[in-house]
Amino acid sequence: MSKTKYDRQLRIWGEVGQAALEEASICLLNCGPTGSEALKNLVLGGVGSITIVDGSKVELGDLGNNFMVDERSVGQSKAKSTCAFLQELNDSVKAKFVEESPDALIMTSPSFFSQFTLVIATQLVEDSMVKLDRICREANVKVVFVRSYGLAGLVRVSVKEHTIIDSKPDHFLDDLRLNNPWPELYSFVETIDLNVSDHVAHKHIPYVVILVKMADEWTKSHGGNLPSTREEKKEFKDFVQSKMISMDEDNYKEAIEAAFKVFAPRGISSEIQQICNDTCAEPSSNSSDFWVMVAALKEFVSNEGDGEAPLEGSIPDMTSSTEHYINLQKIYLAKAEADFLVMEKRVKNILKRIGRDPSSISKPTIKSFCKNARKLKVCRYRTVEDEFSNPSVTEIQKCLADEDYSGAMGFYVLLRAVDRFTANYNKFPGQFDGGMDEDISRLKTTALSLLADLGCNGSVLPDDLINEMCRFGASELHVVAAFVGGIASQEVIKLVTKQFVPMLGTYIFNGIDHKSQLLTL
């Protein structure tokens, strides 16, 4: 791994994420502008290997929307030309190409796809999407479907199950346990006197100590309960403020600002509880490492954790004397390490119980799991076939009637309607000169028929949108392809690194209204 080469991205997903990228094998179906742009981002990011599947030749028209081919490429294999160009961008990426139509490959060689970590399927029609999704799910290969069509774009992730340890939420409460201090923290807090006469010492007591002490005082006079009502919370903040000696005490201001951490509910969140209650949390010999660790977490929460997950072990910056801060840091780190050791023991015991090597899950993996135990995510996606044949009728009707979502839903329906149109008329609407009025009429009939099949009788699409779809003529505009390809590569990185949360639903880009929306169907 070149730390200098990938320095900026290492700051986002770390060495573990970069290693996952460098081990990944990505297959791209169709290397038009949309696919090429998506793959370019991954090649620059240092993905392990790429395989491009495309049976077409470079035409003059490709020079206007695909920067991965040039005049010398005209008449050559598009897969070969794109592959050579991408290889130039990062010579540490292994690059191969297959000169074959992706649709034909899906039909004749389904086993071909099992060698990859992930498949980026661009510009496929509905029938091929359904078949590929079925093949990849059986082989446990992730798929990202991508399509740009004129000023419209679509991205859809499809994988049976995607588990995330490091979900990197934007906002998350520090794991300080101010509402549920453990004995060692409590003992340390007891050694510090809030009524110290030395003014300098008073203004350097960390807010963690102030709040644990004040919460303890509060519970003693309130039947063992922490503040819960709005009045009580205000009263508690006033109580903290009353201990200030002067107005320049930043530590007390921090304590008042952080008082809400005392009111936070104890124990694990409902989302983590749901993961612990999942049927997969009953481990068997073929359980993934993630679910083995969830089973250990479930045991930990019920026993040593006393309703809580393992402690993260880090504390934020705060106004404090160096001595107090270092002591606090040591207490939090010691508790996190103790929780990790308990978890490690439980993981080993479970692995032994299910007939697996007790050391098969590494210490760093268990440590990362403990640190992120409150941020776990499990994403499950419906099959493309299920979405296409049994979408949520109420959701479609709701979106069509909603001014903000009607454009996105209109494009979603029309992208499916153009595939039906193509199956019937052997061309995309507006693809060739002449006959535009006839294509508009046919597409409108096809779209209404599709809506009826989806259970949305009586729903209509705006004529302007249907006209625009025909005007697009199935073209890939570079500006849209680059944007949609960028979104797709972002989702690929989330799936490969198992960090951040990938999109749940079908993403639609509406280039007419400049809107991006996620449809849950």
Coordinates of C-alpha atoms in Angstrom, one line a residue:
M1 CA 0.0 0.0 0.0
S2 CA 1.4 3.4 -1.0
K3 CA 0.7 5.7 1.9
T4 CA 2.0 8.8 -0.1
K5 CA -0.1 7.9 -3.2
Y6 CA -3.4 7.4 -1.3
D7 CA -2.7 9.8 1.6
R8 CA -5.9 11.9 1.4
Q9 CA -8.3 9.0 1.1
L10 CA -6.5 7.1 3.9
R11 CA -7.7 9.8 6.2
I12 CA -11.3 8.9 5.3
W13 CA -11.4 5.1 5.3
G14 CA -8.0 4.3 6.9
E15 CA -5.6 1.5 6.1
V16 CA -8.2 -1.2 6.6
G17 CA -10.5 0.4 4.1
Q18 CA -7.7 0.9 1.6
A19 CA -6.5 -2.7 2.0
A20 CA -10.1 -3.9 1.2
L21 CA -10.1 -1.7 -1.9
E22 CA -6.7 -3.1 -3.0
E23 CA -8.0 -6.7 -2.6
A24 CA -11.2 -6.0 -4.5
S25 CA -11.9 -7.4 -8.0
I26 CA -14.4 -5.2 -10.0
C27 CA -16.2 -6.2 -13.2
L28 CA -17.7 -3.4 -15.4
L29 CA -20.4 -4.3 -17.9
N30 CA -20.5 -1.8 -20.8
C31 CA -17.7 0.8 -20.9
G32 CA -19.7 3.8 -22.3
P33 CA -19.2 7.1 -20.6
T34 CA -21.2 6.1 -17.5
G35 CA -19.3 2.9 -16.8
S36 CA -15.9 4.5 -17.7
E37 CA -16.4 7.4 -15.3
A38 CA -17.4 5.1 -12.5
L39 CA -14.4 2.8 -13.1
K40 CA -12.0 5.8 -13.5
N41 CA -12.8 6.9 -9.9
L42 CA -12.1 3.4 -8.6
V43 CA -8.8 3.0 -10.5
L44 CA -7.6 6.3 -9.2
G45 CA -8.6 5.1 -5.7
G46 CA -6.4 2.0 -6.0
V47 CA -8.8 -0.9 -6.5
G48 CA -7.1 -4.2 -6.9
S49 CA -8.2 -5.4 -10.3
I50 CA -10.7 -4.5 -13.0
T51 CA -12.3 -6.5 -15.8
I52 CA -14.2 -4.6 -18.6
V53 CA -16.8 -6.5 -20.5
D54 CA -18.0 -4.8 -23.8
G55 CA -18.4 -6.3 -27.3
S56 CA -18.8 -3.0 -29.2
K57 CA -16.3 -1.0 -31.3
V58 CA -15.4 2.6 -30.8
E59 CA -17.4 4.9 -33.1
L60 CA -16.9 8.5 -34.0
G61 CA -19.9 9.4 -31.8
D62 CA -18.1 8.0 -28.8
L63 CA -15.4 10.7 -29.0
G64 CA -18.0 13.3 -28.0
N65 CA -19.0 11.8 -24.7
N66 CA -16.3 9.4 -23.6
F67 CA -12.9 10.7 -22.5
M68 CA -11.5 7.2 -22.2
V69 CA -11.2 6.9 -26.0
D70 CA -9.6 9.0 -28.7
E71 CA -9.4 9.2 -32.5
R72 CA -6.9 6.4 -32.7
S73 CA -9.4 4.1 -31.0
V74 CA -12.1 4.5 -33.7
G75 CA -12.9 1.0 -35.1
Q76 CA -11.0 -0.7 -32.2
S77 CA -12.5 -2.7 -29.4
K78 CA -14.1 -0.3 -26.9
A79 CA -13.2 -2.6 -24.0
K80 CA -9.5 -2.8 -25.0
S81 CA -9.2 1.0 -25.6
T82 CA -10.8 1.9 -22.3
C83 CA -8.8 -0.7 -20.4
A84 CA -5.5 0.7 -21.8
F85 CA -6.5 4.3 -20.9
L86 CA -7.5 3.4 -17.3
Q87 CA -4.3 1.4 -16.9
E88 CA -2.3 4.6 -17.6
L89 CA -4.1 6.3 -14.7
N90 CA -2.8 3.9 -12.1
D91 CA -0.3 1.2 -13.2
S92 CA -0.7 -0.7 -9.9
V93 CA -4.2 -1.8 -10.8
K94 CA -4.5 -5.0 -12.8
A95 CA -6.7 -4.5 -15.8
K96 CA -8.3 -7.0 -18.2
F97 CA -11.0 -6.9 -20.8
V98 CA -13.4 -9.3 -22.4
E99 CA -14.7 -8.5 -25.9
E100 CA -18.2 -9.8 -25.5
S101 CA -21.7 -8.4 -25.2
P102 CA -22.7 -8.3 -21.5
D103 CA -26.2 -9.4 -22.3
A104 CA -24.8 -12.5 -24.1
L105 CA -22.4 -13.2 -21.2
I106 CA -25.3 -13.1 -18.7
M107 CA -27.2 -15.6 -20.8
T108 CA -24.4 -18.0 -21.7
S109 CA -21.8 -17.8 -18.9
P110 CA -23.4 -17.1 -15.5
S111 CA -20.5 -18.6 -13.6
F112 CA -18.2 -15.9 -15.1
F113 CA -19.4 -13.4 -12.4
S114 CA -18.5 -15.5 -9.4
Q115 CA -14.8 -14.5 -9.5
F116 CA -15.5 -10.8 -8.7
T117 CA -16.0 -8.9 -5.5
L118 CA -18.5 -6.6 -7.2
V119 CA -20.1 -6.0 -10.6
I120 CA -20.9 -2.5 -11.9
A121 CA -23.7 -3.1 -14.4
T122 CA -24.2 -0.1 -16.6
Q123 CA -26.8 0.6 -19.3
L124 CA -28.5 -2.8 -19.0
V125 CA -32.2 -3.3 -19.9
E126 CA -34.7 -4.7 -17.4
D127 CA -34.5 -8.3 -18.5
S128 CA -30.7 -8.5 -18.2
M129 CA -30.8 -6.6 -14.8
V130 CA -33.1 -9.3 -13.4
K131 CA -31.0 -12.2 -14.7
L132 CA -27.7 -10.7 -13.5
D133 CA -29.1 -9.9 -10.1
R134 CA -30.2 -13.5 -9.7
I135 CA -26.8 -14.8 -10.8
C136 CA -24.9 -12.5 -8.5
R137 CA -27.0 -13.2 -5.4
E138 CA -26.5 -16.9 -5.8
A139 CA -22.7 -16.3 -6.1
N140 CA -22.7 -13.8 -3.2
V141 CA -21.4 -11.1 -5.4
K142 CA -22.5 -7.5 -4.9
V143 CA -24.0 -5.5 -7.8
V144 CA -24.4 -1.8 -8.5
F145 CA -26.8 -1.1 -11.4
V146 CA -26.1 2.3 -13.1
R147 CA -27.8 4.0 -16.0
S148 CA -27.7 7.4 -17.5
Y149 CA -30.3 8.2 -20.1
G150 CA -30.3 11.8 -21.5
L151 CA -30.8 14.0 -18.5
A152 CA -31.9 11.1 -16.2
G153 CA -29.8 8.8 -14.1
L154 CA -30.3 5.7 -12.0
V155 CA -28.2 3.9 -9.4
R156 CA -29.4 0.8 -7.5
V157 CA -27.4 -1.4 -5.1
S158 CA -28.3 -5.0 -4.9
V159 CA -26.9 -7.5 -2.4
K160 CA -28.6 -10.1 -0.2
E161 CA -27.1 -8.7 3.0
H162 CA -24.4 -6.0 3.7
T163 CA -23.1 -5.7 7.3
I164 CA -21.2 -2.7 8.4
I165 CA -19.1 -2.3 11.6
D166 CA -17.7 1.2 11.0
S167 CA -20.8 3.1 9.6
K168 CA -19.2 6.5 10.3
P169 CA -22.5 8.4 11.2
D170 CA -22.4 12.2 10.8
H171 CA -23.5 12.9 14.4
F172 CA -23.1 10.5 17.3
L173 CA -23.1 10.9 21.0
D174 CA -19.8 10.4 22.8
D175 CA -19.7 7.2 24.8
L176 CA -19.0 8.8 28.2
R177 CA -21.6 6.9 30.3
L178 CA -22.3 10.0 32.4
N179 CA -25.8 8.5 33.0
N180 CA -24.4 5.1 34.0
P181 CA -20.8 5.4 35.4
W182 CA -18.9 2.2 36.1
P183 CA -17.2 1.8 39.6
E184 CA -13.7 2.9 38.5
L185 CA -15.0 6.1 37.0
Y186 CA -17.2 6.7 40.0
S187 CA -14.3 6.2 42.4
F188 CA -12.1 8.7 40.5
V189 CA -14.9 11.3 40.5
E190 CA -15.2 10.9 44.3
T191 CA -11.6 11.9 44.7
I192 CA -12.2 15.4 43.3
D193 CA -13.8 18.1 45.4
L194 CA -16.1 20.5 43.5
N195 CA -16.0 22.9 46.4
V196 CA -12.2 23.4 46.2
S197 CA -11.2 26.9 47.3
D198 CA -8.4 27.3 44.8
H199 CA -10.0 29.2 41.9
V200 CA -7.6 27.8 39.3
A201 CA -8.2 24.2 40.4
H202 CA -12.0 24.9 40.3
K203 CA -12.0 26.0 36.7
H204 CA -9.9 23.0 35.6
I205 CA -12.2 20.2 36.8
P206 CA -13.3 18.3 33.7
Y207 CA -17.0 18.5 32.8
V208 CA -17.2 14.7 33.0
V209 CA -16.4 14.9 36.7
I210 CA -18.8 17.8 37.3
L211 CA -21.7 16.0 35.6
V212 CA -21.2 12.6 37.2
K213 CA -21.1 14.3 40.6
M214 CA -24.1 16.5 40.0
A215 CA -26.1 13.6 38.5
D216 CA -25.3 11.6 41.6
E217 CA -26.4 14.4 43.9
W218 CA -29.6 14.8 41.8
T219 CA -30.6 11.1 41.9
K220 CA -30.1 11.0 45.7
S221 CA -32.7 13.7 46.1
H222 CA -35.0 12.5 43.3
G223 CA -35.7 8.8 44.3
G224 CA -32.7 7.5 42.2
N225 CA -34.0 9.0 39.0
L226 CA -32.2 11.2 36.5
P227 CA -33.9 14.3 35.0
S228 CA -36.5 13.3 32.5
T229 CA -39.1 16.1 32.0
R230 CA -38.3 19.5 30.4
E231 CA -38.7 21.2 33.7
E232 CA -36.3 18.8 35.5
K233 CA -33.7 19.1 32.7
K234 CA -33.8 22.9 33.0
E235 CA -33.6 22.6 36.8
F236 CA -30.6 20.3 36.5
K237 CA -28.7 22.8 34.2
D238 CA -29.5 25.6 36.7
F239 CA -28.2 23.3 39.5
V240 CA -24.9 22.9 37.6
Q241 CA -24.7 26.6 36.9
S242 CA -25.2 27.4 40.6
K243 CA -21.8 25.7 41.3
M244 CA -19.9 28.3 39.2
I245 CA -17.7 30.7 41.2
S246 CA -17.2 33.1 38.3
M247 CA -18.5 33.7 34.8
D248 CA -15.1 32.8 33.1
E249 CA -15.3 29.1 34.1
D250 CA -15.3 27.3 30.7
N251 CA -15.5 23.9 32.3
Y252 CA -18.9 24.7 33.8
K253 CA -20.1 26.2 30.5
E254 CA -19.1 22.9 28.9
A255 CA -20.9 20.9 31.6
I256 CA -24.1 22.9 31.0
E257 CA -23.8 22.4 27.2
A258 CA -23.1 18.6 27.7
A259 CA -25.8 18.1 30.3
F260 CA -28.0 16.4 27.7
K261 CA -25.6 13.5 27.8
V262 CA -26.8 12.8 31.4
F263 CA -30.4 12.7 30.2
A264 CA -29.7 10.2 27.3
P265 CA -31.4 6.9 27.8
R266 CA -29.2 4.1 29.2
G267 CA -28.4 0.9 27.4
I268 CA -28.2 0.0 23.7
S269 CA -30.3 1.7 21.0
S270 CA -33.4 0.0 19.5
E271 CA -31.5 -0.4 16.3
I272 CA -28.7 -2.4 18.0
Q273 CA -31.3 -4.3 19.9
Q274 CA -32.9 -5.2 16.6
I275 CA -29.6 -6.5 15.2
C276 CA -29.0 -8.5 18.4
N277 CA -32.5 -10.1 18.1
D278 CA -32.0 -11.0 14.4
T279 CA -32.3 -14.7 13.6
C280 CA -28.7 -14.5 12.2
A281 CA -27.4 -13.6 15.7
E282 CA -27.9 -17.3 16.5
P283 CA -24.6 -18.5 15.1
S284 CA -23.9 -21.6 13.2
S285 CA -20.8 -23.1 11.5
N286 CA -21.4 -21.0 8.3
S287 CA -22.2 -17.7 10.1
S288 CA -20.1 -14.7 9.0
D289 CA -17.6 -13.1 11.4
F290 CA -20.0 -10.2 11.8
W291 CA -22.8 -12.4 13.1
V292 CA -20.5 -14.3 15.4
M293 CA -19.4 -11.0 17.0
V294 CA -23.1 -9.9 17.2
A295 CA -23.8 -13.1 19.1
A296 CA -20.9 -12.3 21.5
L297 CA -22.3 -8.7 21.9
K298 CA -25.7 -10.0 22.8
E299 CA -24.1 -12.2 25.5
F300 CA -22.0 -9.2 26.7
V301 CA -24.9 -6.8 27.0
S302 CA -26.9 -9.4 29.0
N303 CA -24.0 -10.1 31.4
E304 CA -20.9 -8.1 31.9
G305 CA -22.2 -5.0 30.0
D306 CA -25.3 -4.8 32.3
G307 CA -27.4 -3.5 29.4
E308 CA -24.6 -1.5 27.8
A309 CA -22.3 -2.2 24.7
P310 CA -18.5 -2.4 25.2
L311 CA -17.1 1.1 25.9
E312 CA -15.5 2.9 23.0
G313 CA -12.7 4.2 25.2
S314 CA -12.1 7.7 23.8
I315 CA -12.9 11.1 25.4
P316 CA -13.3 14.4 23.6
D317 CA -11.2 17.5 24.3
M318 CA -12.4 19.5 27.3
T319 CA -11.2 22.2 29.7
S320 CA -9.2 20.4 32.3
S321 CA -5.9 20.2 34.1
T322 CA -3.4 17.9 32.4
E323 CA -3.4 15.6 35.3
H324 CA -7.2 15.2 35.5
Y325 CA -7.4 14.7 31.7
I326 CA -4.7 12.0 31.6
N327 CA -6.2 10.2 34.5
L328 CA -9.7 10.3 32.9
Q329 CA -8.2 9.0 29.6
K330 CA -6.5 6.1 31.4
I331 CA -9.8 5.1 33.1
Y332 CA -11.8 5.1 29.8
L333 CA -9.0 3.2 28.0
A334 CA -8.8 0.6 30.8
K335 CA -12.5 0.0 30.8
A336 CA -12.5 -0.3 26.9
E337 CA -9.7 -2.8 27.1
A338 CA -11.4 -4.8 29.8
D339 CA -14.6 -4.9 27.8
F340 CA -12.6 -5.9 24.7
L341 CA -11.0 -8.8 26.6
V342 CA -14.4 -10.1 27.7
M343 CA -15.7 -9.8 24.2
E344 CA -12.7 -11.6 22.7
K345 CA -13.2 -14.5 25.2
R346 CA -16.9 -14.7 24.2
V347 CA -16.1 -14.6 20.5
K348 CA -13.5 -17.5 20.9
N349 CA -16.0 -19.5 22.9
I350 CA -18.7 -19.1 20.3
L351 CA -16.3 -20.1 17.5
K352 CA -15.3 -23.2 19.4
R353 CA -18.9 -24.0 20.0
I354 CA -19.8 -23.9 16.3
G355 CA -16.8 -25.9 15.3
R356 CA -14.6 -23.1 14.0
D357 CA -11.0 -22.1 14.8
P358 CA -11.2 -19.9 17.9
S359 CA -8.5 -17.6 16.5
S360 CA -10.2 -17.2 13.1
I361 CA -11.4 -13.7 13.9
S362 CA -8.4 -11.4 14.5
K363 CA -7.9 -9.2 17.6
P364 CA -8.0 -6.0 15.5
T365 CA -11.3 -7.0 14.0
I366 CA -12.8 -7.7 17.4
K367 CA -11.3 -4.4 18.7
S368 CA -12.9 -2.5 15.8
F369 CA -16.2 -4.2 16.5
C370 CA -16.1 -3.2 20.2
K371 CA -15.2 0.4 19.4
N372 CA -18.1 0.6 16.9
A373 CA -20.6 -1.6 18.6
R374 CA -23.1 1.2 19.0
K375 CA -22.9 2.1 15.2
L376 CA -23.4 -1.3 13.6
K377 CA -25.6 -1.5 10.5
V378 CA -27.3 -4.3 8.5
C379 CA -28.6 -3.5 5.0
R380 CA -30.7 -6.0 3.1
Y381 CA -31.9 -5.3 -0.4
R382 CA -34.9 -6.7 -2.2
T383 CA -34.2 -8.5 -5.5
V384 CA -34.5 -6.4 -8.6
E385 CA -37.1 -8.9 -9.8
D386 CA -39.2 -8.5 -6.7
E387 CA -39.0 -4.7 -7.0
F388 CA -40.0 -4.8 -10.6
S389 CA -42.9 -7.2 -10.2
N390 CA -44.2 -6.2 -6.7
P391 CA -43.3 -2.6 -6.0
S392 CA -45.0 -0.6 -3.3
V393 CA -48.1 0.7 -5.1
T394 CA -48.8 3.2 -2.3
E395 CA -45.2 4.5 -2.6
I396 CA -45.5 5.0 -6.4
Q397 CA -48.8 6.8 -6.1
K398 CA -47.6 8.9 -3.2
C399 CA -44.5 10.0 -5.2
L400 CA -46.4 10.7 -8.4
A401 CA -48.8 12.9 -6.4
D402 CA -45.9 14.7 -4.6
E403 CA -44.6 17.7 -6.4
D404 CA -41.0 17.1 -5.1
Y405 CA -40.9 13.4 -6.1
S406 CA -43.1 13.3 -9.2
G407 CA -40.1 14.0 -11.5
A408 CA -38.0 11.2 -10.0
M409 CA -40.9 8.7 -10.0
G410 CA -41.8 9.8 -13.6
F411 CA -38.2 9.0 -14.7
Y412 CA -38.2 5.7 -12.8
V413 CA -41.4 4.6 -14.6
L414 CA -40.2 5.9 -18.0
L415 CA -36.8 4.1 -17.7
R416 CA -38.7 0.9 -17.3
A417 CA -41.1 1.9 -20.1
V418 CA -38.3 2.5 -22.6
D419 CA -37.1 -1.1 -22.0
R420 CA -40.6 -2.4 -22.8
F421 CA -40.7 -0.1 -25.8
T422 CA -37.3 -1.5 -27.0
A423 CA -38.5 -5.1 -26.5
N424 CA -41.5 -4.4 -28.6
Y425 CA -40.0 -2.1 -31.4
N426 CA -36.4 -3.2 -31.4
K427 CA -35.1 0.4 -30.8
F428 CA -35.2 3.1 -28.1
P429 CA -37.8 5.8 -28.5
G430 CA -36.4 8.7 -30.5
Q431 CA -33.2 6.8 -31.2
F432 CA -33.4 7.4 -35.0
D433 CA -34.3 10.4 -37.0
G434 CA -38.0 10.7 -38.1
G435 CA -41.1 9.1 -36.5
M436 CA -40.7 11.2 -33.3
D437 CA -44.5 11.8 -32.9
E438 CA -45.1 8.1 -33.4
D439 CA -42.5 7.2 -30.7
I440 CA -44.0 9.7 -28.3
S441 CA -47.4 8.2 -28.7
R442 CA -46.1 4.6 -28.4
L443 CA -44.0 5.5 -25.3
K444 CA -47.0 7.1 -23.7
T445 CA -49.1 4.0 -24.3
T446 CA -46.3 1.7 -23.0
A447 CA -45.9 3.9 -19.8
L448 CA -49.7 3.8 -19.1
S449 CA -49.7 0.0 -19.6
L450 CA -46.8 -0.3 -17.2
L451 CA -48.5 1.8 -14.6
A452 CA -51.6 -0.3 -14.9
D453 CA -49.5 -3.5 -14.5
L454 CA -47.9 -2.0 -11.3
G455 CA -51.4 -1.5 -9.9
C456 CA -51.5 2.3 -10.5
N457 CA -54.6 2.5 -12.8
G458 CA -55.6 6.1 -13.5
S459 CA -52.1 7.4 -12.8
V460 CA -50.6 9.5 -15.6
L461 CA -47.2 11.0 -16.4
P462 CA -46.7 14.5 -17.7
D463 CA -46.6 14.8 -21.5
D464 CA -43.5 17.0 -21.2
L465 CA -41.6 14.2 -19.5
I466 CA -42.6 11.7 -22.1
N467 CA -41.6 14.1 -24.9
E468 CA -38.2 14.7 -23.2
M469 CA -37.6 10.9 -22.8
C470 CA -38.1 10.5 -26.6
R471 CA -35.9 13.6 -27.3
F472 CA -33.1 12.0 -25.2
G473 CA -33.0 9.1 -27.8
A474 CA -31.2 6.9 -25.3
S475 CA -28.1 9.1 -25.4
E476 CA -25.5 9.2 -22.7
L477 CA -24.5 12.8 -22.0
H478 CA -21.0 13.1 -20.6
V479 CA -22.0 15.6 -17.9
V480 CA -24.8 13.3 -16.6
A481 CA -22.6 10.1 -17.0
A482 CA -19.8 11.7 -15.0
F483 CA -22.2 12.7 -12.2
V484 CA -24.1 9.4 -12.1
G485 CA -20.9 7.4 -12.5
G486 CA -19.4 9.3 -9.5
I487 CA -22.4 8.4 -7.3
A488 CA -22.0 4.8 -8.4
S489 CA -18.3 4.7 -7.5
Q490 CA -19.0 6.2 -4.2
E491 CA -21.5 3.4 -3.4
V492 CA -18.9 0.8 -4.6
I493 CA -16.4 2.2 -2.2
K494 CA -18.9 1.9 0.7
L495 CA -19.7 -1.7 -0.2
V496 CA -16.1 -2.8 -0.7
T497 CA -14.6 -1.0 2.4
K498 CA -17.7 -1.9 4.5
Q499 CA -17.6 1.7 5.8
F500 CA -20.4 4.3 5.6
V501 CA -23.9 3.2 4.8
P502 CA -24.8 2.5 1.1
M503 CA -28.0 3.8 -0.4
L504 CA -31.1 1.8 0.5
G505 CA -33.5 2.2 -2.5
T506 CA -33.3 3.3 -6.1
Y507 CA -31.5 6.6 -6.6
I508 CA -32.8 8.8 -9.4
F509 CA -31.0 11.8 -10.8
N510 CA -33.3 14.4 -12.5
G511 CA -31.1 16.6 -14.6
I512 CA -34.1 18.7 -15.7
D513 CA -34.9 19.9 -12.2
H514 CA -31.4 19.3 -10.8
K515 CA -32.7 17.0 -8.1
S516 CA -31.4 13.8 -6.6
Q517 CA -33.9 11.5 -4.9
L518 CA -34.0 8.1 -3.3
L519 CA -37.1 6.0 -4.0
T520 CA -38.0 3.1 -1.7
L521 CA -40.0 0.7 -3.7

